[in-house]
PDB file of C-alpha atoms in Angstrom:
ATOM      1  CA  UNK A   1       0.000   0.000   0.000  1.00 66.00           C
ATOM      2  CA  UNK A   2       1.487   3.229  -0.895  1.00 85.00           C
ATOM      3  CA  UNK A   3       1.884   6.255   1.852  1.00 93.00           C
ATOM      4  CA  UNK A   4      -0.773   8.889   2.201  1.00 97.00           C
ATOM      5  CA  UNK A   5       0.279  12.274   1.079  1.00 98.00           C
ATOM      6  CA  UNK A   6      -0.546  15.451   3.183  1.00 98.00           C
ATOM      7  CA  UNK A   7       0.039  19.006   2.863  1.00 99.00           C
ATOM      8  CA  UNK A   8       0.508  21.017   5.921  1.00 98.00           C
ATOM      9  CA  UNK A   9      -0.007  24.963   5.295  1.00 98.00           C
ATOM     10  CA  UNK A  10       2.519  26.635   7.604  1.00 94.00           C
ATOM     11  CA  UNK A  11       4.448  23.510   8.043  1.00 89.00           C
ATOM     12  CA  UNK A  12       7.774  25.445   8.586  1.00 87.00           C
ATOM     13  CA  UNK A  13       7.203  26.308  11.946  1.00 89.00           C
ATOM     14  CA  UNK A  14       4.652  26.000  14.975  1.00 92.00           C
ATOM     15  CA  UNK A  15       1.809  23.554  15.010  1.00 96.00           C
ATOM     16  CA  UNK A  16       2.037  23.138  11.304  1.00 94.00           C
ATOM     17  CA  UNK A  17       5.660  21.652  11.880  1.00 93.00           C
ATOM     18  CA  UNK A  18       4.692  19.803  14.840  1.00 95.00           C
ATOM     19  CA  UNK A  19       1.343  17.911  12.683  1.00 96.00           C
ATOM     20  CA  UNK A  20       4.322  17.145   9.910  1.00 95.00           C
ATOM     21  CA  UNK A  21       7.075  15.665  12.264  1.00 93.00           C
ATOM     22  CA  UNK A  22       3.795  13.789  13.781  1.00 96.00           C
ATOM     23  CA  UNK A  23       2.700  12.421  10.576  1.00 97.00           C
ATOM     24  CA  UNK A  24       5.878  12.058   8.739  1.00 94.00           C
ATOM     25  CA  UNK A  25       6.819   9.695  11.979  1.00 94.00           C
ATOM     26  CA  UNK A  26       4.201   7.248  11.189  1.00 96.00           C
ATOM     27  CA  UNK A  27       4.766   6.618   7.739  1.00 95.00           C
ATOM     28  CA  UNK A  28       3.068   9.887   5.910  1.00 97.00           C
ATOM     29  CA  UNK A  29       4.761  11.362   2.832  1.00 97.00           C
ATOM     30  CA  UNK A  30       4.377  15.146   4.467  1.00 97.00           C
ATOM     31  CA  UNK A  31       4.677  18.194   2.669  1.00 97.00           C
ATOM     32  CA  UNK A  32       4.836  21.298   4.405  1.00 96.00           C
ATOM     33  CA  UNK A  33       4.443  25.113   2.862  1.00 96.00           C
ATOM     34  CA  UNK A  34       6.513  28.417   3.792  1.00 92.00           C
ATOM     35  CA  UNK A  35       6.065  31.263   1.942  1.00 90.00           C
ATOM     36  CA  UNK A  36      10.066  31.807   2.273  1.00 86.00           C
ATOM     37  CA  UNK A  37      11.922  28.709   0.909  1.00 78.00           C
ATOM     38  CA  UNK A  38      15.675  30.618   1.110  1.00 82.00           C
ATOM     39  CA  UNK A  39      14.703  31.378   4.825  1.00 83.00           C
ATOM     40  CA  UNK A  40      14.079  27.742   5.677  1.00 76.00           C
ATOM     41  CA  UNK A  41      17.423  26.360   3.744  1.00 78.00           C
ATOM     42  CA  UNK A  42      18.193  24.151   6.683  1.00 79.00           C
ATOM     43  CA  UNK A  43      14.710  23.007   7.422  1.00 77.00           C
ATOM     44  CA  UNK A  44      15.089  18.877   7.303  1.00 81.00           C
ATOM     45  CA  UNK A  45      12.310  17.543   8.978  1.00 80.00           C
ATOM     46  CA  UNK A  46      10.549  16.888   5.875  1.00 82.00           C
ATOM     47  CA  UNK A  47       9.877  18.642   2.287  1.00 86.00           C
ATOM     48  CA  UNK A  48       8.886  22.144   2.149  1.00 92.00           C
ATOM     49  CA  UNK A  49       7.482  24.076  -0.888  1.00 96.00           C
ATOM     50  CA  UNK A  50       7.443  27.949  -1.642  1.00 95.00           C
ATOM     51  CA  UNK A  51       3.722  28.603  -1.246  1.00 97.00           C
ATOM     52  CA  UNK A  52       1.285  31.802   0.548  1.00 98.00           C
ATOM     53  CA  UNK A  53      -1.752  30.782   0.611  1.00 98.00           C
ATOM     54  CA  UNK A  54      -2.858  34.374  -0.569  1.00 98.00           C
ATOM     55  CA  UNK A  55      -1.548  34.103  -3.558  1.00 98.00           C
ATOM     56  CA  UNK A  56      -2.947  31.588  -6.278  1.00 98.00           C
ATOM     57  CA  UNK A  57      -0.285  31.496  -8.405  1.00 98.00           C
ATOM     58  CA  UNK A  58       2.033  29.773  -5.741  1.00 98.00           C
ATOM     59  CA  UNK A  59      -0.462  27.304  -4.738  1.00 99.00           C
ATOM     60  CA  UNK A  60      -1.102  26.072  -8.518  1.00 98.00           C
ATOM     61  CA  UNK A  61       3.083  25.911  -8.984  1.00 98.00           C
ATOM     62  CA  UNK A  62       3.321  23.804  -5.474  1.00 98.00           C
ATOM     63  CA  UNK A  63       0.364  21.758  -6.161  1.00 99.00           C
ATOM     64  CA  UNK A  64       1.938  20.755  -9.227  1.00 98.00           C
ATOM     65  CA  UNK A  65       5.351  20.354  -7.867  1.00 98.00           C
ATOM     66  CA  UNK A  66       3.748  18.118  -5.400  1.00 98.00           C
ATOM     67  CA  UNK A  67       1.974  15.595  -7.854  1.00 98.00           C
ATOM     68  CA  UNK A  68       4.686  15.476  -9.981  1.00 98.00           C
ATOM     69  CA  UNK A  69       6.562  13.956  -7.236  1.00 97.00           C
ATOM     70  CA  UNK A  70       3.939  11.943  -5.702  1.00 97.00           C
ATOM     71  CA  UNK A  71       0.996  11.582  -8.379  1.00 97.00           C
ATOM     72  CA  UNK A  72      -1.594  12.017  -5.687  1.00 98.00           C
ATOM     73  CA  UNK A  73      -2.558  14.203  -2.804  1.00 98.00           C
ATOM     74  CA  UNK A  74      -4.611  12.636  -0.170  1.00 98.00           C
ATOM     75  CA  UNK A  75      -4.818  14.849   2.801  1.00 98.00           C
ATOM     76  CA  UNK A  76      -4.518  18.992   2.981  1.00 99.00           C
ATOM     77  CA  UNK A  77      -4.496  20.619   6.452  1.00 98.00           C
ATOM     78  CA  UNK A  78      -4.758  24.096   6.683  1.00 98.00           C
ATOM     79  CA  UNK A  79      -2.929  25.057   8.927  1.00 97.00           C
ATOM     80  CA  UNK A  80      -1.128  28.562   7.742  1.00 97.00           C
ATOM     81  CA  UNK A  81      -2.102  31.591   9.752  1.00 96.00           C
ATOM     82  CA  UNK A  82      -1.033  34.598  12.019  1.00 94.00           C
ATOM     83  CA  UNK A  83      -2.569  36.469  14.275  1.00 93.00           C
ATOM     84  CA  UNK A  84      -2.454  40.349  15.433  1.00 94.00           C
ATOM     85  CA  UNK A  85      -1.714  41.324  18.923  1.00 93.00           C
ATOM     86  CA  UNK A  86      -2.043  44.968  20.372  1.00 93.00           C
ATOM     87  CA  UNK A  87      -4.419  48.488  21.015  1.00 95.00           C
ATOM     88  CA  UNK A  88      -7.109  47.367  17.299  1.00 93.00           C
ATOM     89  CA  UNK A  89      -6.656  51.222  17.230  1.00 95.00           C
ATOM     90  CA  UNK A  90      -3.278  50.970  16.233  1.00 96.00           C
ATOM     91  CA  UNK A  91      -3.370  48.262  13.774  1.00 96.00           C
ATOM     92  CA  UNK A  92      -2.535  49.453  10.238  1.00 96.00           C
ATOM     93  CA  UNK A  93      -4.964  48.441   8.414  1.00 96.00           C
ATOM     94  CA  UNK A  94      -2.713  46.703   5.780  1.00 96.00           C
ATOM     95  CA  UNK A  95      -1.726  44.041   8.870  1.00 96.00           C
ATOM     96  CA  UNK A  96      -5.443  43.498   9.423  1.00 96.00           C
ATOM     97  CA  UNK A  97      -5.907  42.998   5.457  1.00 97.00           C
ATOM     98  CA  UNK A  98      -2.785  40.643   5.798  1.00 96.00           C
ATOM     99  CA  UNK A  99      -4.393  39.054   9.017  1.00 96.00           C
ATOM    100  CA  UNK A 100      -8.025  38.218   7.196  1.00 97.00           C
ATOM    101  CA  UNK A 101      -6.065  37.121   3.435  1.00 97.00           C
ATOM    102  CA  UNK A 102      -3.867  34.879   5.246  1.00 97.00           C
ATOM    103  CA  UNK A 103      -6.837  33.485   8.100  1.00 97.00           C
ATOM    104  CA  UNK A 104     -10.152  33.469   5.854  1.00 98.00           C
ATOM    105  CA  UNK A 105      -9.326  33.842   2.090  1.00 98.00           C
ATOM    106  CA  UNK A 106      -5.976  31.274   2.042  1.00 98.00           C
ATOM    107  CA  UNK A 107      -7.645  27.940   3.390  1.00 98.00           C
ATOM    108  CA  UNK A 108     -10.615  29.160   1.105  1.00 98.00           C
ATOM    109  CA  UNK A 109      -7.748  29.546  -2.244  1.00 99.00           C
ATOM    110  CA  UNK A 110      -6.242  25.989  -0.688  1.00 99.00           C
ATOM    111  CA  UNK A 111      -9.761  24.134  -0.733  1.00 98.00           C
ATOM    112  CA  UNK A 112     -10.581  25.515  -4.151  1.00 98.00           C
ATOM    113  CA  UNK A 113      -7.317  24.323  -5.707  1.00 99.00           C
ATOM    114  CA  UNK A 114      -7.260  21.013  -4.073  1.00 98.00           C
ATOM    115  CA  UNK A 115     -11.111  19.751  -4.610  1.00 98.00           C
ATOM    116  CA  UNK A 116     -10.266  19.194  -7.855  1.00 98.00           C
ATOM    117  CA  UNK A 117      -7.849  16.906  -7.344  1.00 98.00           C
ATOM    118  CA  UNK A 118      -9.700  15.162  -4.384  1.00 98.00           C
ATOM    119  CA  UNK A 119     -12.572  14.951  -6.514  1.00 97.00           C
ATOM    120  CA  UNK A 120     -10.624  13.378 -10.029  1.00 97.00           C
ATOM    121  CA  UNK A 121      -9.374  10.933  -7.526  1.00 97.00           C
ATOM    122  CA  UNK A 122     -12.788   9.677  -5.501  1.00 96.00           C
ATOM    123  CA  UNK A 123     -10.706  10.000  -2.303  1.00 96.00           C
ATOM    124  CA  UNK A 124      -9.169  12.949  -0.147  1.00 97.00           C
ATOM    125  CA  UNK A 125      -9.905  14.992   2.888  1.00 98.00           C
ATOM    126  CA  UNK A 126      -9.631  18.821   4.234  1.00 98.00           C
ATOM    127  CA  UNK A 127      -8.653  19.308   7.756  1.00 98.00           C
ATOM    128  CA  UNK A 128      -9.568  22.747   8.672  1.00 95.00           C
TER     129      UNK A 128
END
């Protein structure tokens, strides 16, 4: 039986990393996203591809990075996020944009470009 395939959003760091090393230790083929793959040179744990989930373009090039190499996908988890501390009054505004794009609109881009490829296969699952 071949391994399941998952892709972790945020998997460079955090919980995202943690749900990887977890998975990857029992046998998963784990991919993990950062949107900074020159930052995370010396990441090892397992693969990581360039993606932001706010930006379609990078999810269609990873996606298809990703089943070039493994010819299936059977398990996303968003997990990609960030979150805004300090007085709302002195937020810039562009960090809230950032802050909803990121939390709301990227699993949203993530779901849309994966379905597909759930769906062609009869199998798959979202963990939100």
């Amino acid at each position: 039986m071949s391994k399941k395939v998952v892709l972790v959003t945020g998997g460079s760091s955090g919980i995202g990393r943690s749900i990887g090393n977890f998975l990857s230790d029992r046998g998963y083929a784990v991919y993990g996203t950062t949107r900074d793959l020159q930052k995370n040179k010396n990441f090892k744990d397992f693969e990581l591809l360039e993606l932001d989930v706010r930006k379609t373009e990078t999810i269609d090039a990873a996606l298809k990075l990703l089943l070039q190499k493994e010819g299936k996908l059977d398990i996303l988890i968003n997990n990609a996020g960030i979150g805004i501390t300090g007085a709302v009054e002195e937020t810039p505004n562009e960090a809230i944009q950032n802050a909803f794009e990121t939390n709301f609109i990227g699993p949203l881009n993530m779901m849309k470009a994966t379905m597909p490829i759930l769906r062609s296969q009869q199998q798959g699952r979202i963990i939100n």
